[in-house]
Every structure is written in C-alpha cells, then in structure tokens.
CSV table of C-alpha atoms in Angstrom, one decimal:
chain,number,residue,atom,x,y,z
A,55,MET,CA,84.3,66.9,-8.3
A,56,THR,CA,80.5,66.7,-8.5
A,57,ILE,CA,78.2,65.5,-11.2
A,58,ASP,CA,74.5,66.5,-11.1
A,59,TYR,CA,72.2,64.8,-13.6
A,60,SER,CA,68.5,65.6,-14.0
A,61,LEU,CA,66.2,62.7,-14.7
A,62,GLY,CA,62.6,63.5,-13.9
A,63,TYR,CA,61.0,60.1,-13.5
A,64,ASN,CA,57.4,60.1,-12.4
A,65,SER,CA,57.0,56.5,-11.2
A,66,ASN,CA,58.6,54.4,-8.6
A,67,LYS,CA,59.1,51.5,-11.0
A,68,GLU,CA,60.8,53.5,-13.6
A,69,SER,CA,63.1,55.1,-11.0
A,70,ASN,CA,64.1,51.8,-9.6
A,71,ASP,CA,64.6,50.2,-13.1
A,72,PHE,CA,67.0,53.1,-13.9
A,73,LEU,CA,68.9,52.6,-10.6
A,74,ARG,CA,69.3,48.9,-11.3
A,75,CYS,CA,70.5,49.6,-14.8
A,76,PHE,CA,72.9,52.3,-13.6
A,77,TRP,CA,74.5,50.1,-10.9
A,78,ALA,CA,74.9,47.4,-13.6
A,79,ALA,CA,76.5,50.1,-15.9
A,80,LEU,CA,79.0,51.0,-13.1
A,81,ARG,CA,79.9,47.4,-12.6
A,82,LYS,CA,80.5,46.9,-16.3
A,83,GLU,CA,82.5,50.1,-16.7
A,84,PHE,CA,84.7,49.9,-13.6
A,85,GLY,CA,84.5,46.2,-12.7
A,86,LYS,CA,82.8,46.6,-9.3
A,87,ALA,CA,80.3,48.7,-7.4
A,88,ALA,CA,80.5,47.7,-3.7
A,89,TRP,CA,78.4,49.7,-1.2
A,90,ASN,CA,78.9,51.0,2.3
A,91,LEU,CA,75.3,52.0,2.7
A,92,LEU,CA,74.7,54.9,5.1
A,93,PRO,CA,71.2,56.1,4.1
A,94,LEU,CA,70.3,59.6,5.3
A,95,ARG,CA,67.3,61.6,4.1
A,96,ILE,CA,67.4,65.4,4.4
A,97,GLU,CA,64.4,67.2,3.0
A,98,ASN,CA,63.9,65.8,-0.6
A,99,LYS,CA,67.4,64.3,-0.9
A,100,ILE,CA,68.5,60.8,0.0
A,101,TYR,CA,72.3,60.3,0.7
A,102,LEU,CA,73.1,56.7,-0.1
A,103,GLY,CA,76.6,56.4,1.4
A,104,HIS,CA,79.9,55.3,-0.2
A,105,CYS,CA,80.2,53.4,-3.4
A,106,ASP,CA,83.6,51.7,-4.1
A,107,ILE,CA,84.2,51.3,-7.9
A,108,GLY,CA,87.8,50.2,-7.5
A,109,LEU,CA,89.4,53.7,-7.6
A,110,GLU,CA,91.5,55.4,-4.9
A,111,HIS,CA,88.5,57.4,-3.6
A,112,VAL,CA,84.9,56.2,-3.2
A,113,LEU,CA,81.9,57.9,-4.8
A,114,ASP,CA,79.3,59.6,-2.6
A,115,ILE,CA,75.9,59.3,-4.4
A,116,SER,CA,72.6,61.0,-3.5
A,117,LEU,CA,69.2,60.8,-5.0
A,118,SER,CA,66.7,63.7,-5.3
A,119,TYR,CA,62.9,63.5,-5.6
A,120,LYS,CA,60.0,65.8,-6.0
A,121,ILE,CA,57.4,63.0,-5.7
A,122,LYS,CA,58.2,60.4,-3.0
A,123,GLY,CA,59.8,57.3,-4.4
A,124,CYS,CA,60.3,58.9,-7.8
A,125,LEU,CA,63.8,59.9,-8.9
A,126,SER,CA,64.2,63.5,-10.2
A,127,ALA,CA,68.0,63.8,-10.2
A,128,ILE,CA,71.1,61.9,-9.2
A,129,SER,CA,74.3,63.5,-7.8
A,130,ILE,CA,77.8,61.9,-7.7
A,131,SER,CA,80.6,63.4,-5.7
A,132,VAL,CA,84.2,62.5,-5.5
A,133,ASP,CA,86.9,63.9,-3.1
A,134,ASP,CA,87.5,67.6,-3.9
A,135,SER,CA,91.2,66.9,-4.5
A,136,ILE,CA,90.3,64.9,-7.6
A,137,SER,CA,89.6,66.7,-10.9
A,138,ASP,CA,89.6,64.0,-13.5
A,139,ALA,CA,87.9,64.9,-16.8
A,140,GLN,CA,88.1,61.3,-18.0
A,141,LEU,CA,86.4,59.9,-14.8
A,142,LYS,CA,83.7,62.5,-15.1
A,143,ARG,CA,83.0,61.5,-18.7
A,144,ARG,CA,82.9,57.8,-17.8
A,145,LEU,CA,80.4,58.4,-15.0
A,146,LYS,CA,78.2,60.5,-17.2
A,147,GLU,CA,78.3,57.8,-19.9
A,148,CYS,CA,77.1,55.2,-17.3
A,149,ILE,CA,74.1,57.5,-16.5
A,150,THR,CA,73.2,58.1,-20.2
A,151,ASN,CA,73.6,54.4,-21.0
A,152,ALA,CA,71.3,53.5,-18.1
A,153,CYS,CA,68.7,56.0,-19.4
A,154,LYS,CA,68.9,54.4,-22.9
A,155,ASN,CA,69.0,50.8,-21.8
A,156,ILE,CA,66.4,50.8,-19.1
A,157,ASP,CA,64.2,48.4,-21.2
A,158,LYS,CA,67.0,46.1,-22.2
A,159,LEU,CA,66.9,43.2,-19.8
A,160,GLU,CA,68.8,39.9,-20.4
A,161,LEU,CA,67.7,36.5,-19.3
A,162,PHE,CA,69.9,34.6,-16.8
A,163,SER,CA,69.6,31.1,-15.5
A,164,PHE,CA,70.2,29.9,-12.0
A,165,THR,CA,70.2,26.5,-10.3
A,166,LEU,CA,69.5,26.4,-6.6
A,167,PRO,CA,69.5,23.4,-4.3
A,168,LEU,CA,66.4,22.9,-2.2
A,169,ASP,CA,67.0,21.3,1.2
A,170,ASN,CA,68.1,17.6,1.1
A,171,ALA,CA,64.8,16.3,2.4
A,172,ILE,CA,63.0,17.5,-0.8
A,173,CYS,CA,62.6,15.3,-3.9
A,174,PHE,CA,60.3,16.6,-6.7
A,175,GLU,CA,59.2,14.9,-9.8
A,176,LYS,CA,60.8,16.6,-12.9
A,177,SER,CA,58.6,19.4,-14.1
A,178,ASP,CA,59.4,22.2,-16.6
A,179,ALA,CA,57.8,25.6,-17.2
A,180,ASN,CA,59.1,28.6,-19.1
A,181,TYR,CA,60.8,30.4,-16.2
A,182,PHE,CA,61.3,27.7,-13.6
A,183,SER,CA,61.8,24.0,-13.3
A,184,LEU,CA,62.0,21.4,-10.6
A,185,ASP,CA,64.0,18.2,-10.6
A,186,VAL,CA,64.6,16.1,-7.4
A,187,ASN,CA,65.9,18.9,-5.1
A,188,LYS,CA,67.0,21.3,-7.7
A,189,LEU,CA,65.1,24.5,-8.5
A,190,MET,CA,66.0,26.1,-11.8
A,191,LEU,CA,65.1,29.8,-12.5
A,192,ASN,CA,65.2,32.0,-15.6
A,193,ILE,CA,65.4,35.6,-14.4
A,194,TYR,CA,65.5,38.9,-16.3
A,195,GLY,CA,68.2,41.3,-15.1
A,196,TYR,CA,70.6,44.0,-16.3
A,197,ASP,CA,73.6,41.9,-15.5
A,198,PHE,CA,74.4,38.7,-13.6
A,199,VAL,CA,74.6,40.4,-10.2
A,200,ASP,CA,71.3,42.2,-10.8
A,201,ALA,CA,69.5,39.0,-11.9
A,202,LYS,CA,70.9,37.1,-8.9
A,203,THR,CA,69.6,39.8,-6.5
A,204,GLN,CA,66.3,39.7,-8.3
A,205,SER,CA,66.1,35.9,-7.9
A,206,SER,CA,66.7,36.3,-4.2
A,207,SER,CA,63.7,38.7,-4.0
A,208,LEU,CA,61.5,36.1,-5.7
A,209,LEU,CA,62.6,33.0,-3.8
A,210,LYS,CA,60.7,33.7,-0.6
A,211,ASN,CA,57.4,33.7,-2.5
A,212,ILE,CA,58.4,30.7,-4.7
A,213,CYS,CA,59.3,28.5,-1.6
A,214,ALA,CA,56.2,29.7,0.2
A,215,TRP,CA,53.9,28.5,-2.7
A,216,LEU,CA,55.8,25.2,-2.9
A,217,SER,CA,55.3,24.7,0.8
A,218,PHE,CA,51.6,25.7,0.5
A,219,ASP,CA,51.1,23.2,-2.4
A,220,GLN,CA,52.8,20.3,-0.6
A,221,LEU,CA,51.7,21.0,3.0
A,222,LYS,CA,55.4,20.8,3.9
A,223,TYR,CA,57.9,23.5,4.7
A,224,ILE,CA,60.3,23.9,1.7
A,225,SER,CA,63.5,26.0,1.8
A,226,ILE,CA,66.8,26.5,0.0
A,227,GLU,CA,69.7,24.4,1.1
A,228,GLY,CA,72.2,26.4,3.2
A,229,CYS,CA,69.5,28.6,4.7
A,230,ALA,CA,69.9,29.4,8.3
A,231,PHE,CA,66.9,27.3,9.0
A,232,GLN,CA,66.1,23.8,7.7
A,233,VAL,CA,63.4,21.6,9.1
A,234,TYR,CA,64.0,17.8,9.4
A,235,SER,CA,61.2,16.0,11.3
A,236,ASP,CA,61.8,12.3,12.3
A,237,THR,CA,59.8,11.2,9.3
A,238,VAL,CA,61.9,13.3,7.0
A,239,ARG,CA,65.1,11.9,8.5
A,240,GLN,CA,63.9,8.4,7.7
A,241,GLN,CA,63.2,9.5,4.2
A,242,LEU,CA,66.7,10.9,3.9
A,243,GLU,CA,68.3,7.6,5.0
A,244,SER,CA,66.1,5.7,2.6
A,245,PRO,CA,67.6,4.9,-0.9
A,246,MET,CA,64.1,5.6,-2.5
A,247,LYS,CA,62.7,9.0,-1.7
A,248,TYR,CA,59.0,9.8,-2.0
A,249,ARG,CA,58.7,12.2,-5.0
A,250,LEU,CA,56.6,15.3,-4.6
A,251,LYS,CA,54.6,16.6,-7.6
A,252,ILE,CA,53.8,20.3,-8.0
A,253,THR,CA,50.1,21.0,-8.8
A,254,ALA,CA,49.6,22.3,-12.4
A,255,ASN,CA,47.8,25.5,-11.4
A,256,ILE,CA,50.5,26.4,-8.8
A,257,GLN,CA,53.2,25.8,-11.4
A,258,LYS,CA,51.5,28.1,-13.9
A,259,TYR,CA,51.0,30.8,-11.2
A,260,LEU,CA,54.6,30.7,-10.2
A,261,ASP,CA,55.8,30.8,-13.9
A,262,ASP,CA,53.6,33.9,-14.4
A,263,PHE,CA,54.8,35.5,-11.2
A,264,ILE,CA,58.5,35.1,-12.1
A,265,SER,CA,58.0,36.4,-15.7
A,266,LYS,CA,55.9,39.5,-14.9
A,267,PRO,CA,57.6,42.9,-14.6
A,268,TYR,CA,58.8,43.5,-11.1
A,269,SER,CA,56.7,46.0,-9.0
A,270,TYR,CA,58.9,47.2,-6.2
A,271,GLU,CA,56.3,48.3,-3.7
A,272,ASP,CA,53.4,45.9,-4.3
A,273,HIS,CA,54.8,42.9,-6.1
A,274,LEU,CA,53.1,40.5,-3.6
A,275,SER,CA,49.3,40.3,-3.5
A,276,ASP,CA,47.4,39.7,-0.2
A,277,ILE,CA,47.2,36.0,-1.2
A,278,ASP,CA,51.0,35.9,-1.7
A,279,LYS,CA,51.4,37.4,1.8
A,280,ALA,CA,48.9,34.9,3.3
A,281,VAL,CA,50.7,32.0,1.6
A,282,PHE,CA,54.0,33.1,3.0
A,283,LEU,CA,52.6,33.3,6.5
A,284,PHE,CA,51.1,29.8,6.0
A,285,GLY,CA,54.6,28.5,5.0
A,286,GLN,CA,56.1,30.0,8.2
A,287,GLY,CA,53.3,28.2,10.1
A,288,LEU,CA,54.3,24.9,8.5
A,289,LYS,CA,57.9,25.5,9.6
A,290,TYR,CA,57.0,26.0,13.2
A,291,ASP,CA,54.5,23.2,13.0
A,292,GLU,CA,57.2,20.7,11.9
A,293,LEU,CA,59.5,22.0,14.5
A,294,SER,CA,56.9,21.4,17.2
A,295,GLN,CA,57.1,17.7,16.3
A,296,MET,CA,60.8,17.5,16.9
A,297,SER,CA,62.7,17.0,20.1
A,298,ILE,CA,64.8,20.2,20.2
A,299,SER,CA,64.2,22.3,23.2
A,300,PRO,CA,61.2,22.1,25.5
A,301,LEU,CA,61.6,25.9,26.1
A,302,GLU,CA,60.7,26.9,22.6
A,303,THR,CA,57.2,28.1,21.8
A,304,TYR,CA,56.8,26.5,18.3
A,305,ASN,CA,53.1,25.8,18.7
A,306,GLU,CA,52.4,29.4,19.6
A,307,GLN,CA,54.4,30.6,16.6
A,308,SER,CA,52.7,28.2,14.2
A,309,ILE,CA,49.2,29.2,15.4
A,310,LEU,CA,50.2,32.8,15.1
A,311,CYS,CA,51.3,32.4,11.5
A,312,TYR,CA,48.2,30.3,10.5
A,313,MET,CA,45.8,32.8,12.0
A,314,SER,CA,47.7,35.7,10.5
A,315,ALA,CA,47.4,34.1,7.1
A,316,LEU,CA,43.6,34.0,7.5
A,317,GLU,CA,43.7,37.7,8.7
A,318,VAL,CA,45.6,38.8,5.6
A,319,VAL,CA,43.6,36.7,3.1
A,320,THR,CA,40.3,38.3,4.4
A,321,LEU,CA,41.7,41.9,4.5
A,322,LYS,CA,39.1,43.2,2.0
A,323,ASP,CA,36.1,41.2,3.2
A,324,ILE,CA,34.7,43.8,5.6
A,325,GLU,CA,35.1,47.5,5.2
A,326,PRO,CA,36.6,49.0,8.3
A,327,SER,CA,34.3,51.2,10.5
A,328,LYS,CA,35.3,54.2,12.5
A,329,CYS,CA,35.1,54.1,16.3
A,330,GLU,CA,32.7,56.8,17.5
A,331,CYS,CA,34.8,57.4,20.7
A,332,CYS,CA,38.3,57.7,19.4
A,333,GLY,CA,37.9,57.9,15.6
A,334,GLN,CA,40.3,55.0,14.9
A,335,LEU,CA,39.4,52.4,12.3
A,336,ARG,CA,38.1,49.1,13.5
A,337,TYR,CA,38.9,46.2,11.1
A,338,SER,CA,36.7,43.4,12.6
A,339,ILE,CA,39.6,40.9,12.2
A,340,ALA,CA,38.2,38.1,14.3
A,341,LYS,CA,34.8,38.4,12.6
A,342,ARG,CA,36.4,38.2,9.2
A,343,VAL,CA,38.3,35.0,10.1
A,344,GLU,CA,35.3,33.4,11.6
A,345,ASN,CA,33.1,34.2,8.7
A,346,LEU,CA,35.6,32.8,6.2
A,347,VAL,CA,35.9,29.5,8.0
A,348,TYR,CA,32.2,29.1,8.3
A,349,GLU,CA,31.6,30.0,4.7
A,350,VAL,CA,34.1,27.4,3.6
A,351,SER,CA,33.1,24.6,6.0
A,352,GLN,CA,29.5,25.4,6.7
A,353,SER,CA,30.4,23.9,10.1
A,354,LYS,CA,29.7,25.6,13.5
A,355,ALA,CA,32.1,23.2,15.1
A,356,MET,CA,34.9,24.2,12.7
A,357,ARG,CA,34.1,27.9,13.3
A,358,LYS,CA,34.3,27.4,17.0
A,359,MET,CA,37.7,25.5,16.7
A,360,ILE,CA,39.2,28.3,14.6
A,361,THR,CA,37.7,30.9,17.0
A,362,ASP,CA,39.5,29.1,19.9
A,363,PHE,CA,42.7,29.1,18.0
A,364,TYR,CA,42.3,32.8,17.2
A,365,LYS,CA,41.8,33.5,20.9
A,366,ASN,CA,44.9,31.5,21.7
A,367,ARG,CA,46.8,33.6,19.1
A,368,SER,CA,45.5,36.8,20.7
A,369,GLN,CA,46.5,35.6,24.2
A,370,PHE,CA,50.1,34.9,22.9
A,371,VAL,CA,50.4,38.2,20.9
A,372,HIS,CA,48.8,40.7,23.3
A,373,LEU,CA,49.3,39.2,26.7
A,374,GLY,CA,52.3,36.9,26.3
A,375,THR,CA,50.3,33.9,27.5
A,376,MET,CA,51.7,30.6,26.4
A,377,LEU,CA,49.5,27.6,25.6
A,378,SER,CA,51.7,25.2,27.6
A,379,GLU,CA,53.8,25.2,30.7
A,380,ASN,CA,56.2,22.8,28.9
A,381,ASN,CA,56.6,20.8,32.2
A,382,TYR,CA,55.4,17.3,31.1
A,383,THR,CA,57.9,14.7,32.4
A,384,GLY,CA,56.3,11.5,31.3
A,385,ILE,CA,53.6,11.6,34.0
A,386,SER,CA,50.6,13.9,33.7
A,387,ILE,CA,49.8,16.1,36.7
A,388,PRO,CA,46.4,17.7,35.8
A,389,LEU,CA,46.0,21.3,37.2
A,390,MET,CA,43.2,23.8,36.8
A,391,ASN,CA,43.4,27.3,35.4
A,392,LYS,CA,40.9,30.0,35.8
A,393,GLY,CA,41.5,32.1,32.7
A,394,TYR,CA,41.2,30.4,29.3
A,395,GLY,CA,41.0,27.2,27.3
A,396,ASP,CA,39.2,24.1,28.6
A,397,GLY,CA,40.0,24.9,32.2
A,398,LEU,CA,43.2,22.9,32.6
A,399,ILE,CA,46.8,24.1,32.6
A,400,MET,CA,48.4,22.4,29.5
A,401,GLN,CA,51.6,20.6,30.5
A,402,CYS,CA,52.8,20.0,26.9
A,403,ASN,CA,52.2,21.7,23.6
A,404,PHE,CA,48.8,21.1,22.0
A,405,ARG,CA,48.5,21.1,18.3
A,406,SER,CA,45.8,20.2,15.8
A,407,ALA,CA,47.0,17.9,13.0
A,408,ASP,CA,44.2,19.3,10.9
A,409,LEU,CA,44.8,23.0,11.4
A,410,ALA,CA,47.2,23.4,8.5
A,411,SER,CA,44.8,21.6,6.1
A,412,ILE,CA,41.9,23.7,7.3
A,413,VAL,CA,43.8,27.0,6.8
A,414,LYS,CA,45.0,25.8,3.4
A,415,GLU,CA,41.4,25.0,2.4
A,416,CYS,CA,40.3,28.5,3.4
A,417,ILE,CA,43.1,30.2,1.4
A,418,MET,CA,42.3,28.0,-1.7
A,419,TRP,CA,38.6,28.9,-1.4
A,420,LYS,CA,39.6,32.6,-1.4
A,421,ILE,CA,41.9,32.0,-4.4
A,422,ASN,CA,39.1,30.2,-6.3
A,423,ASP,CA,36.6,32.9,-5.4
A,424,ALA,CA,38.9,35.6,-6.6
A,425,ASN,CA,39.7,33.7,-9.8
A,426,SER,CA,36.0,33.2,-10.6
A,427,ARG,CA,35.3,36.9,-10.2
A,428,LEU,CA,38.5,38.5,-11.6
A,429,ASN,CA,40.4,35.7,-13.4
A,430,ILE,CA,43.7,37.0,-12.0
A,431,ILE,CA,45.0,34.5,-9.4
A,432,LEU,CA,45.1,30.8,-10.5
C-alpha cells in the first residue's frame, strides 16, 4: 500500500514546519513515531528510512522536491501484503491535519539543571528564567516531543551566550563534559556560593532569540557562531588549569577556539579577492583578525600579541605543531628551538590569563558596532 500526497512548498522553513507538524500528528494518532533513519537521496527523492508507529509493519517514508530543501510531495509505503483502508484514511488525515495546523504551535515549559558549579541570581524574562542552577525555558512546539527537541536545538546557543556573559564555561548538568576547576570545587564545597548575574542586554537578546520563528538553515548569526566558539575556548581554558592529563592539548584547543571566534566575527570585514594564479578566493583571515584587535585596542602591542596567538593557532591546525612539549617535571630545563615563538622549547603549556577577556572585548565591539548601524543584535 502506498500513499502519494502532493504538497508544493516553496520554502525550506514551510517544508520543515510541515514535517514537524506531521510527525507530531503521527504521534498523536498512533501513540508513537520512532525512527530507524536510513537516509538515501536518489535524484530528487529522499528516502528517510523506517518509521515505527506501533503497527505490525513499519512505514517507509520518502520526500520529493523540485527545489532543494523544499518539499513538493510525501510518499508513505507499507508492506504490499497490507491493504488496510482504515490505515490509509488515518495516515491521510495526519497529512491533511498537518497542512491545516502548520501555524498552530503550543507553548511548553521545561526546567533544565545547569551544572552544579553554577549559581545564578533569580532573573525572569518572557521565554527563559534563571534561578540558582536552574534554567527554565518556554518553547513553542507542535507537541511535547517536538518542543523538547526544539529546546535542545536552542540550548547550545543559550549556554554559549551565558558563558560569554560570565567569562565562565556553562553547560547543562548530565552533559558528557563538565568543567570543575580547583576554584570551582572550593565553591561547590562552600555553603555560600557566589551568585552570577546575567547582563540585562544578554538576557533580552536570548529572550528574543528563543521567541523568534525558527529558521532551519541560518538560525544562528555570525556573532552567535563566534560566541559559541568563544564558549568552547573557555571550556578548554578552564581544563588547562586542571591537573587531568599532561598529554592533553587543552591550550592549543582554547587558542584555536578563541582565534576561530575572531575569524568568524570578522567574516564580512574584508571582501575576498581572487588569486590571479589559481582563481581561488583569498579571505585575508589573519589581516581581518589583526585589524579588529587594533581597531578595538588601538595598541600595537595588543595586535602583536594576538598575531602571535594566531600564528600559534596556524602552527597547530596546519602543521600539527604543539605549543608545549609537556615535559616539565618540577625543574626547568631550558632548550632552544629554531622555528617559532620566542626561541625556546616550551616545557609546559603557556596561556595568557587576559586572552579570553581580549577576545570577548573584540566580539562585544563588533556587537555594539552592528547594533549602532543596524539595531539588530543587542
């Protein structure tokens, strides 16, 4: 038995809104919609795999498109041995209900625990609140499962902005990765925790971010992406201060993330030029980063420091060169190198305590500059 249903959507957002609404309709009608995703694209058709709705046989569902990312038709197949008029009617009703209810979203509330080291002052906005280590979200969705999935899509950016605001890595409790530095461990053992306070403009930005209609392909701005990379830099920065394993390259990773954040936030600063030899575009990445730091700081020394960090980042990414031999045993044994840095082989990881603050200041400068020109960021 096969059902072919023409839809004819002309936008990616409308197509994905329909699919979310349709999966919710299947869950409501049949009680479940569990996937064994086996995506395969052949010409203009995407075969999704097997969908279990609690019947004896699974559904095989495929999506057709005329414009990439835009749903033109949906096809549902069940084993040829089944010819059930009632099942066919119920599936068609799910499709028609999804078409009719694509704009009918409900508001769902979730409470998520941040990691135990976090303690925020109580603050309330329309779509999210903070209280101690609890993050409360109000999310629009087609059903509970859909809203929960949507909240997961937003959490990465929310935690990144909280980390950026507090200059401290913030994650959700139970994540595979939680960072507890020695200072944080002392705070955990103390009966009185230091309470963090979210900045008002960051709170407003996150509230607007959560409430705005979800754009599936470009929901995050360049600044959002830079802030996420910055948050990852904070994570590795904090790990580099812990006694875990001398074999880990946390400093290299933190510098990589901080420099990448500056790369992303300056993406539109210089128009790429075409190489006369090979025709490929040249993006002047290092120049963009250096220009931003100098424009913000008006300091040649600061520009040189960031340039050096950027060179270290390039050594690590392109050549696999580490900043440190990780061989410090309590006594320094100075040795020379002939390739990079200040001429000495580093025995232990070097980090600048000011690097995170400098990168944050540069990103905030870009935010304020964009806001003054376009009034769209913070």
